[in-house]
XYZ file of C-alpha atoms in Angstrom:
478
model
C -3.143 10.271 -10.647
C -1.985 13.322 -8.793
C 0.509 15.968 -11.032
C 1.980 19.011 -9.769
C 0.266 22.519 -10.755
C 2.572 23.934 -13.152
C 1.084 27.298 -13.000
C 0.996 27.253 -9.481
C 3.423 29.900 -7.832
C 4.476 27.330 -5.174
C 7.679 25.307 -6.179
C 7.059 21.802 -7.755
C 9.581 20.075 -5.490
C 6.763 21.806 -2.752
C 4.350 20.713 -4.212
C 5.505 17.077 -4.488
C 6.985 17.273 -0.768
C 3.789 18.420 0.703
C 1.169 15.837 -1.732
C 3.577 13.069 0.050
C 3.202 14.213 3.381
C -0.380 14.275 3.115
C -0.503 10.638 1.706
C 1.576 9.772 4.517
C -1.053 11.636 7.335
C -3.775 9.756 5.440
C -2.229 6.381 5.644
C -1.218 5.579 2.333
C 2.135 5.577 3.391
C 2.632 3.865 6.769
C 5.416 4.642 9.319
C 8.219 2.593 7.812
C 6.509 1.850 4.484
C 8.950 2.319 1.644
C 8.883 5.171 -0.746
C 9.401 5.252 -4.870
C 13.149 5.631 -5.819
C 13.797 8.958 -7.078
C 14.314 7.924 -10.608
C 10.567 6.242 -10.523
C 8.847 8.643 -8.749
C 10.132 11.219 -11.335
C 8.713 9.189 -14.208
C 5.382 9.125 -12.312
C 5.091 12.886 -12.093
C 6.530 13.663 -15.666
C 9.006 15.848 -13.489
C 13.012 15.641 -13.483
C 14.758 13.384 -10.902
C 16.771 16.682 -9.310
C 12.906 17.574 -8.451
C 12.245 14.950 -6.230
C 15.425 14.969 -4.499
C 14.899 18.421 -3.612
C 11.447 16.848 -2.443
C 13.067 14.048 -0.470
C 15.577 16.437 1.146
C 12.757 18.821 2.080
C 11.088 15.711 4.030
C 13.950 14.236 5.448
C 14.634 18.004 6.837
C 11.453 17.623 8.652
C 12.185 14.186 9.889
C 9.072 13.278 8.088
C 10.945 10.286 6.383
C 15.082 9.256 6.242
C 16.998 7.382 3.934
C 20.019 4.754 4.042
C 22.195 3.313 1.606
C 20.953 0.467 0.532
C 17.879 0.553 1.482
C 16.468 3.687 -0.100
C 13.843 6.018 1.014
C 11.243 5.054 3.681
C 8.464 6.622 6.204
C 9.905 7.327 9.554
C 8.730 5.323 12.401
C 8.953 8.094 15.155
C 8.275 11.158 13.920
C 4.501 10.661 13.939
C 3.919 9.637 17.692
C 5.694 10.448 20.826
C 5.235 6.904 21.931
C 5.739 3.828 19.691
C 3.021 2.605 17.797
C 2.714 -0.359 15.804
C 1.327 0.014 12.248
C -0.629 -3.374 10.327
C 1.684 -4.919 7.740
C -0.128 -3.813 5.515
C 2.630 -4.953 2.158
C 1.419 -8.571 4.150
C -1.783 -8.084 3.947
C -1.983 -6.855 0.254
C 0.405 -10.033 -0.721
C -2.183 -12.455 1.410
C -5.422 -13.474 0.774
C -6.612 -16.507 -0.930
C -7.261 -13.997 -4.415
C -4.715 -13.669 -6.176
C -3.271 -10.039 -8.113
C -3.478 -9.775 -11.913
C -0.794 -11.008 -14.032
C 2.371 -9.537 -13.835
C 1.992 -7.940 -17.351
C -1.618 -6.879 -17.174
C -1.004 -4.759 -14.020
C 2.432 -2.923 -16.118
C -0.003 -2.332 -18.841
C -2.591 -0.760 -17.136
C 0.377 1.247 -15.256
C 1.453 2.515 -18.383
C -1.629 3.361 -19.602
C -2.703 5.721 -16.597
C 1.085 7.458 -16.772
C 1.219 7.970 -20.811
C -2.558 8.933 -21.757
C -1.181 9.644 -25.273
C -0.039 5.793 -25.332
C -1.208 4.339 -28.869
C -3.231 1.573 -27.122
C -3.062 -1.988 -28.726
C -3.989 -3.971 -25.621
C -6.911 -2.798 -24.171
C -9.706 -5.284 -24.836
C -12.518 -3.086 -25.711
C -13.990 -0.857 -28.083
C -12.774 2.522 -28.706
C -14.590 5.720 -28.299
C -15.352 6.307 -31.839
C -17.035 3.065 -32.159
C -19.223 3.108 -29.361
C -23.033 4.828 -29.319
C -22.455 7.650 -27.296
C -24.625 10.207 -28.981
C -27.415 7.237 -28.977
C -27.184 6.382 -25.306
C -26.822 9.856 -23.909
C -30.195 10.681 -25.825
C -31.510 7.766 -24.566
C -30.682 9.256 -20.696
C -32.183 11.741 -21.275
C -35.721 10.040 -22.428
C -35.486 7.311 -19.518
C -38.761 7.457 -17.632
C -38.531 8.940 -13.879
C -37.659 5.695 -11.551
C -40.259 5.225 -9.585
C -38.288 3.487 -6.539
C -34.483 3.360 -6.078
C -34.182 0.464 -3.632
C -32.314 -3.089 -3.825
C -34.044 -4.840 -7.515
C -34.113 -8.364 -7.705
C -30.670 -10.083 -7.220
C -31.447 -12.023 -10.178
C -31.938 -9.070 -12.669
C -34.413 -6.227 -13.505
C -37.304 -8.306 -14.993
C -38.252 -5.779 -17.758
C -34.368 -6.367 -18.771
C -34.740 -9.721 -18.716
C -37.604 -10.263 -21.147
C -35.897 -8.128 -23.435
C -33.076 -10.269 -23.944
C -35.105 -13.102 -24.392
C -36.318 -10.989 -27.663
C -32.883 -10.103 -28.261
C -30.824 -13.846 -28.129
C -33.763 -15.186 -30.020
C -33.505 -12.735 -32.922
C -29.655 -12.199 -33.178
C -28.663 -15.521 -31.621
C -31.795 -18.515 -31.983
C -31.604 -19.070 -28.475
C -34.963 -19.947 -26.957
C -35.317 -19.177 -22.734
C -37.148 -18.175 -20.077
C -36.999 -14.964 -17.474
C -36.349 -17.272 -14.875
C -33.037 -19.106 -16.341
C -31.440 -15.420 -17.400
C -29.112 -13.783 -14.576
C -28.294 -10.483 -15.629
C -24.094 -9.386 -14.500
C -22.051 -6.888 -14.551
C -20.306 -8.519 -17.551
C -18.807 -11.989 -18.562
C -16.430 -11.447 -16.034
C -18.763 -11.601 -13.129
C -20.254 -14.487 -14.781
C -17.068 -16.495 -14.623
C -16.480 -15.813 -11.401
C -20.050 -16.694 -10.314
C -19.743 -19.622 -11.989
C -16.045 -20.659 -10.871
C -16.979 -19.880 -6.997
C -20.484 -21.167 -6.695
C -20.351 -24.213 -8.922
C -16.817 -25.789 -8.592
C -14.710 -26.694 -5.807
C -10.658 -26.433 -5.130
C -9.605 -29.070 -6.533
C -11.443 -29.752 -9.416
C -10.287 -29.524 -13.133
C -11.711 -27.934 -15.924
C -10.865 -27.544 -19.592
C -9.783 -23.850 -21.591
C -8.176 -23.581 -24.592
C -5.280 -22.964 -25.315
C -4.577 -20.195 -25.511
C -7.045 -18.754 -23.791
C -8.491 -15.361 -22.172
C -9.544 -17.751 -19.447
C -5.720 -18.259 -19.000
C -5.202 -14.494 -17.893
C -7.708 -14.100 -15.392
C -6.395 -15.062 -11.884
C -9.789 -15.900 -10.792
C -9.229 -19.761 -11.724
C -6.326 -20.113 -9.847
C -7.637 -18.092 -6.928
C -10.782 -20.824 -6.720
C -8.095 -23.596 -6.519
C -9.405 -25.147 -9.567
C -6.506 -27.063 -11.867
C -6.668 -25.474 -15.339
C -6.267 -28.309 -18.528
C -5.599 -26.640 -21.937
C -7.324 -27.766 -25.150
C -5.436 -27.465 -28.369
C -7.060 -25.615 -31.154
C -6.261 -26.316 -35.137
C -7.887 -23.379 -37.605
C -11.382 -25.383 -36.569
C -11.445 -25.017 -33.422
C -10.681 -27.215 -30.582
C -11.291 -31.317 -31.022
C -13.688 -32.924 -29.461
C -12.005 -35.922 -29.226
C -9.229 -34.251 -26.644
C -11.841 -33.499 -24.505
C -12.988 -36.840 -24.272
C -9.257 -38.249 -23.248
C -8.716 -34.836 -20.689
C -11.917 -36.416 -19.362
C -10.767 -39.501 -18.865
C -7.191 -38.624 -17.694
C -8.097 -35.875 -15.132
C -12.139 -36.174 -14.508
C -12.576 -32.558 -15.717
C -15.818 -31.002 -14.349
C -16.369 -28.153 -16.552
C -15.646 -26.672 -19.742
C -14.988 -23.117 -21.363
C -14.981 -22.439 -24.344
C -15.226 -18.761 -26.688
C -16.379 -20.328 -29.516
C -16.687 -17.510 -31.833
C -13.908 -15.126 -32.793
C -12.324 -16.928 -29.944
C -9.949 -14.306 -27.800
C -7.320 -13.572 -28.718
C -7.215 -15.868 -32.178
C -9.656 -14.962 -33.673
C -10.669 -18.810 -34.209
C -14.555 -19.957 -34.712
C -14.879 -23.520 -33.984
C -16.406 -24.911 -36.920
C -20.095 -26.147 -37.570
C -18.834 -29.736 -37.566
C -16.978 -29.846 -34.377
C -19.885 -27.790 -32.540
C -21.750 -31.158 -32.839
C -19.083 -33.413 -31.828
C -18.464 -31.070 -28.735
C -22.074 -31.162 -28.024
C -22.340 -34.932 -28.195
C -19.335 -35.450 -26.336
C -20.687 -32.869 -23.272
C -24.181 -35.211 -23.053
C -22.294 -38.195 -23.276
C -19.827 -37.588 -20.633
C -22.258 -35.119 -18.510
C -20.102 -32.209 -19.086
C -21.614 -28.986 -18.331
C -19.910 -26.254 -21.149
C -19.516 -22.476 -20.613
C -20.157 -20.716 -23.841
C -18.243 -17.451 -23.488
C -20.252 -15.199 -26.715
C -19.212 -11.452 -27.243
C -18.120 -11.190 -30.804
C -20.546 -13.148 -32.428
C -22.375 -9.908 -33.867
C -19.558 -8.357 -34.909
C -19.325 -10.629 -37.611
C -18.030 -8.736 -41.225
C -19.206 -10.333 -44.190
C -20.128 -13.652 -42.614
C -23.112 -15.389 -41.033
C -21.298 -16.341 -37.472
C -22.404 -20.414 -36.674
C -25.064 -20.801 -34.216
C -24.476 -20.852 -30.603
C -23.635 -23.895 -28.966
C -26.535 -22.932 -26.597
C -28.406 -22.714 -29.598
C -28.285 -26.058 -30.271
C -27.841 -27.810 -26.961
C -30.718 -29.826 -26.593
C -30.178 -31.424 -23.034
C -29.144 -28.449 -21.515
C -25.438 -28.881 -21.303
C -24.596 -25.136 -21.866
C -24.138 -22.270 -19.401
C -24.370 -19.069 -22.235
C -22.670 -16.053 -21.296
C -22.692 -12.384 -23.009
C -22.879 -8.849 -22.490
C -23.045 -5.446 -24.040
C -19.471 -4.357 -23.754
C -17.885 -5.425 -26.718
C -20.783 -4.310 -29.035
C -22.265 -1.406 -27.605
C -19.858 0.219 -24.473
C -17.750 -1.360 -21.809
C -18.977 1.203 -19.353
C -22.138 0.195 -18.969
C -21.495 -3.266 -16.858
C -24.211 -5.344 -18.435
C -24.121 -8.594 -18.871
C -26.131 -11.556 -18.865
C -26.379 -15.432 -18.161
C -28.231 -18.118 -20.059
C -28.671 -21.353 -17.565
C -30.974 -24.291 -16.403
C -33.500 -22.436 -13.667
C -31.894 -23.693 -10.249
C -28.230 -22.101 -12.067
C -29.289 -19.088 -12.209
C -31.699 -18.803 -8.890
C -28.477 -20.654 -6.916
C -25.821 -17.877 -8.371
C -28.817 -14.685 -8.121
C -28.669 -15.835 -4.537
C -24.257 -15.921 -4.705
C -24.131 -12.218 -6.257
C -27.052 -11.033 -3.692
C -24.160 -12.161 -0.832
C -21.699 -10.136 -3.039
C -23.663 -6.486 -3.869
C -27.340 -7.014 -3.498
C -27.761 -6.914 -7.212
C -26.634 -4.536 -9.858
C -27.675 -1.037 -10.101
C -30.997 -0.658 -11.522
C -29.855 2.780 -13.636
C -27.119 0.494 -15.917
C -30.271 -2.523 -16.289
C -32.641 0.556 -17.955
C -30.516 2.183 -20.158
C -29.696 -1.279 -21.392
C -33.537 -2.256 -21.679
C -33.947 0.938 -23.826
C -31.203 0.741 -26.369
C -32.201 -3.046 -26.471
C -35.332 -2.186 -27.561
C -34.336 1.484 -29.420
C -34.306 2.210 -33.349
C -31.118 2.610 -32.863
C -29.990 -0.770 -31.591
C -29.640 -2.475 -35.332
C -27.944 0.725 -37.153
C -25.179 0.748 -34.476
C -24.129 -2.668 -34.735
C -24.306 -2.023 -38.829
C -22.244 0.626 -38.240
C -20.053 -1.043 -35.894
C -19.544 -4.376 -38.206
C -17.950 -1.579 -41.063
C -16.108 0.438 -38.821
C -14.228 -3.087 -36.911
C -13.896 -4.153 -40.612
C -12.162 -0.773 -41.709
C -10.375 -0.773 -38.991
C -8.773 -4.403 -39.162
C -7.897 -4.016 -42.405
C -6.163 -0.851 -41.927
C -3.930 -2.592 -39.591
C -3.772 -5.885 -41.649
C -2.157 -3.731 -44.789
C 0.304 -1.807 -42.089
C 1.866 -5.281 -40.652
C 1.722 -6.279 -44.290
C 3.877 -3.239 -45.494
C 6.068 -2.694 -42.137
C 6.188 -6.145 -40.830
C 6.059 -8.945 -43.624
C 9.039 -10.390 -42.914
C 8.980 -10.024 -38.851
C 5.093 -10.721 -38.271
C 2.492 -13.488 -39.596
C -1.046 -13.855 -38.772
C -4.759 -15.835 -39.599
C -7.506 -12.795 -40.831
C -9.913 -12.898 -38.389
C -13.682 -12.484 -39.866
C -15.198 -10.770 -36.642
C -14.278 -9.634 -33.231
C -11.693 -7.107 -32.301
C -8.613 -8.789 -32.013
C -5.764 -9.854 -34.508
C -3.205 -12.586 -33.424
C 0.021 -12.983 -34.320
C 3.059 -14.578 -34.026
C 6.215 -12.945 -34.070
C 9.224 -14.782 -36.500
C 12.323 -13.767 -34.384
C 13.117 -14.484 -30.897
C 12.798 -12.250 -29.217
C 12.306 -11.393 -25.079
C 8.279 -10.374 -24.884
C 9.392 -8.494 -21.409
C 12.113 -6.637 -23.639
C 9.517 -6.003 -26.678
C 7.064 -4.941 -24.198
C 9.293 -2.073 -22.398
C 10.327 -1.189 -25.689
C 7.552 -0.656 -27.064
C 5.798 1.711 -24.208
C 8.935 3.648 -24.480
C 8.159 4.399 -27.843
C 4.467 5.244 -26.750
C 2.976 1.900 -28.044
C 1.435 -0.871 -25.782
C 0.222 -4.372 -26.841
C -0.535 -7.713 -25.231
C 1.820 -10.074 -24.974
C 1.181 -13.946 -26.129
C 2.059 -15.171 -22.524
C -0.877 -13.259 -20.808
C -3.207 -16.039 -22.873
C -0.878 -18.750 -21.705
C 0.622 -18.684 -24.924
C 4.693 -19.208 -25.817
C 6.629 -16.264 -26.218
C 6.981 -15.164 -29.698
C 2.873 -14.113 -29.989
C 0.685 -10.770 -29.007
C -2.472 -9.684 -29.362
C -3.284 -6.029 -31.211
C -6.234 -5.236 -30.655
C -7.649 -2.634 -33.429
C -11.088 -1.821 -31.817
C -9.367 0.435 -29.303
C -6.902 2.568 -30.768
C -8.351 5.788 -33.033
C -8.612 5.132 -36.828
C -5.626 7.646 -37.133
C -3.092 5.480 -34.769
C -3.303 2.510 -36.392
C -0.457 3.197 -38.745
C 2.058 5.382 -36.584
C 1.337 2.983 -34.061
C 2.272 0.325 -35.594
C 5.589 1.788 -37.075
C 6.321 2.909 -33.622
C 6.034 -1.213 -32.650
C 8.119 -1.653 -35.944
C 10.505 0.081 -34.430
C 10.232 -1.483 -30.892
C 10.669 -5.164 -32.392
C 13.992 -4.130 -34.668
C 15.712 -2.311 -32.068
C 15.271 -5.649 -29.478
C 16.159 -7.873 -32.835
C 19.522 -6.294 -32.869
């Protein structure tokens, strides 16, 4: 985002006067398109409010934009043409379309997030810098072999790639496949919304559970489909719910993140996995096996797959690399029955041609690297440090205010919060205090619960950051 140049020997209410005129002359602002109030726009810049009415005043000199009580501060209709023209509604057009904007408290986080870099970050769902291979993929960059041809690669994946992971789910995960039945993505979000586009219909109703990630991505809603939430006990969801959602409201699809479910933290136990997997062949039922914590497991074994065991082919497996190795690198992959993954290779080929070959090699060579194995050793002690860290810092700030389950893998802890309290209120609070977490309501949980999640912030944060949140919670208790 655009600052003013402190050092700069023009004046910063210049600055700011002449960076909105040119956002204005590129179209960013439209004739008659409202401005920030002064108060917000001063937040933005990290500047005081007197700055931006000195700003505004400079403008409204020029006739470049006017203001009215009331109504506050907008882009003048006539000062850019001699003769009238009319401009798109555009604040139409971005409200339109069939999909649908991020949740209301996904797009404030990620607001706050650009404007206060030195935020102590609790809800980004990914792994911090310190935990990620850097030093091993940049070497690994540097050794990739000259690329031959730089055209469009095969929608469904680069085939090299694609044998690889057949090595790689078979060793870390016992899942047995073929080239032809993996799609490689640009992440298990892609491969949702492959699968929730290309497969079902508006109209139709599947199952998540509750709550769910699947609950805070728009996507669902956008493809029309009716969303059904499963329960979940500390094993997992029941199989027998399925069978009476079934039955009730013809669900055609399942999701499910099995293993160090997001955000609980949940695994859905060994017995249950065969239940679910007998109810799915009994009633048809194709499941979508959402898997990116299972190797961060700490001093467990993780349960197999579901895919692992499916024996009729019930299971759609999805995975990628950013929640083990770096979120960056947009790989991901799909596990499905042949004519799946040919029928959605042929969807994303509509969408982008395929993914960038560059990504699909670097993956194919840390896949395959010395490396790989010591990273995600490393990784497993590093998550584990790090949760406890934060497990003995609720314990010794929050024991009275906060409760939570231990999770044994994945990045996230869940937890609910004993008072009542407003999560809008907690939330605001707790940015203004230079803290951000995710609320329980983004999962489609009640309020009272958030997500922390400890992979992101820096081993250092942990505890100020969560005295800051301390701090958040008592002042909205009072």
């Amino acid at each position: 985002m655009w600052k003013p140049d402190r050092t700069s020997e023009i004046p910063i209410y210049k600055q700011i006067a002449d960076e909105i005129e040119r956002r204005i002359s590129y179209g960013e602002y439209p004739p008659g398109s409202q401005l920030p109030s002064e108060r917000k726009f001063a937040e933005q810049l990290g500047v005081n409010r007197s700055t931006i009415i000195l700003a505004y005043s400079e403008l409204r000199s020029l006739g470049i934009i006017e203001s009215h009580t009331g109504s506050g501060t907008r882009v003048s209709k006539d000062k850019w043409e001699a003769t009238p023209r009319h401009t798109p509604n555009w604040k139409r057009y971005a409200e339109g379309g069939s999909f649908l904007p991020n949740l209301p408290f996904l797009r404030r986080i990620r607001e706050a997030l650009q404007q206060q870099p030195s935020l102590i970050d609790f809800a980004s769902g990914e792994l911090g810098p310190d935990l990620a291979p850097v030093a091993e993929i940049n070497a690994l960059i540097r050794k990739l072999p000259d690329l031959s041809y730089l055209g469009y690669n095969d929608p469904q994946g680069y085939f090299p790639l694609r044998q690889a992971l057949l090595s790689y789910l078979e060793h870390y995960r016992h899942i047995h496949s073929t080239e032809s039945s993996v799609l490689i993505t640009s992440g298990s979000q892609q491969s949702l919304y492959l699968i929730t586009q290309c497969l079902l219909s508006p109209g139709d109703a599947v199952a998540i559970e509750d709550p769910s990630y699947c609950y805070s991505l728009p996507m669902f809603q956008s493809a029309g489909l009716r969303l059904f939430r499963l329960p979940s006990d500390e094993r997992g969801v029941r199989p027998e719910d399925i069978r009476a959602l079934y039955k009730k409201h013809r669900i055609k699809m399942l999701f499910l993140n099995p293993t160090y479910q997001n955000p609980t933290g949940a695994v859905l136990d060994q017995e249950r996995r065969v239940q679910l997997l007998d109810v799915a062949s009994e009633l048809g039922l194709p499941i979508v096996e959402d898997d990116p914590f299972s190797l961060t497991a700490y001093d467990v074994r993780p349960p197999l797959p579901l895919k692992a065991m499916d024996t009729v082919g019930s299971v759609l497996y999805i995975g990628s690399l950013s929640k083990i190795a770096a979120s960056g690198l947009r790989v991901g992959w799909m596990v499905a029955p042949r004519a799946i993954a040919e029928r959605l290779a042929d969807a994303r080929a509509q969408m982008d041609f395929g993914l960038s070959i560059v990504p699909q090699q670097v993956a194919l060579q840390f896949l395959g690297s010395d490396d790989f194995a010591p990273h995600l050793e490393r990784l497993r002690m590093k998550l584990l440090y790090k949760r406890d860290l934060l497990v003995e810092t609720l314990q010794r700030e929050l024991a009275d205010e906060v409760t939570f389950t231990v999770p044994e893998g994945g990045l996230h802890l869940w937890c609910k919060i004993r008072p009542k309290v407003s999560d809008a209120r907690l939330f605001e609070e707790a940015i203004r205090r230079g803290v951000a977490f995710s609320p329980g309501s983004v999962y489609g949980s009640d309020s009272g619960y958030m997500r922390l999640t400890y992979a992101r912030p820096r081993t250092e944060e942990i505890v100020p950051g969560i005295k800051l949140f301390a701090e958040a919670l008592r002042s909205v208790m009072e």
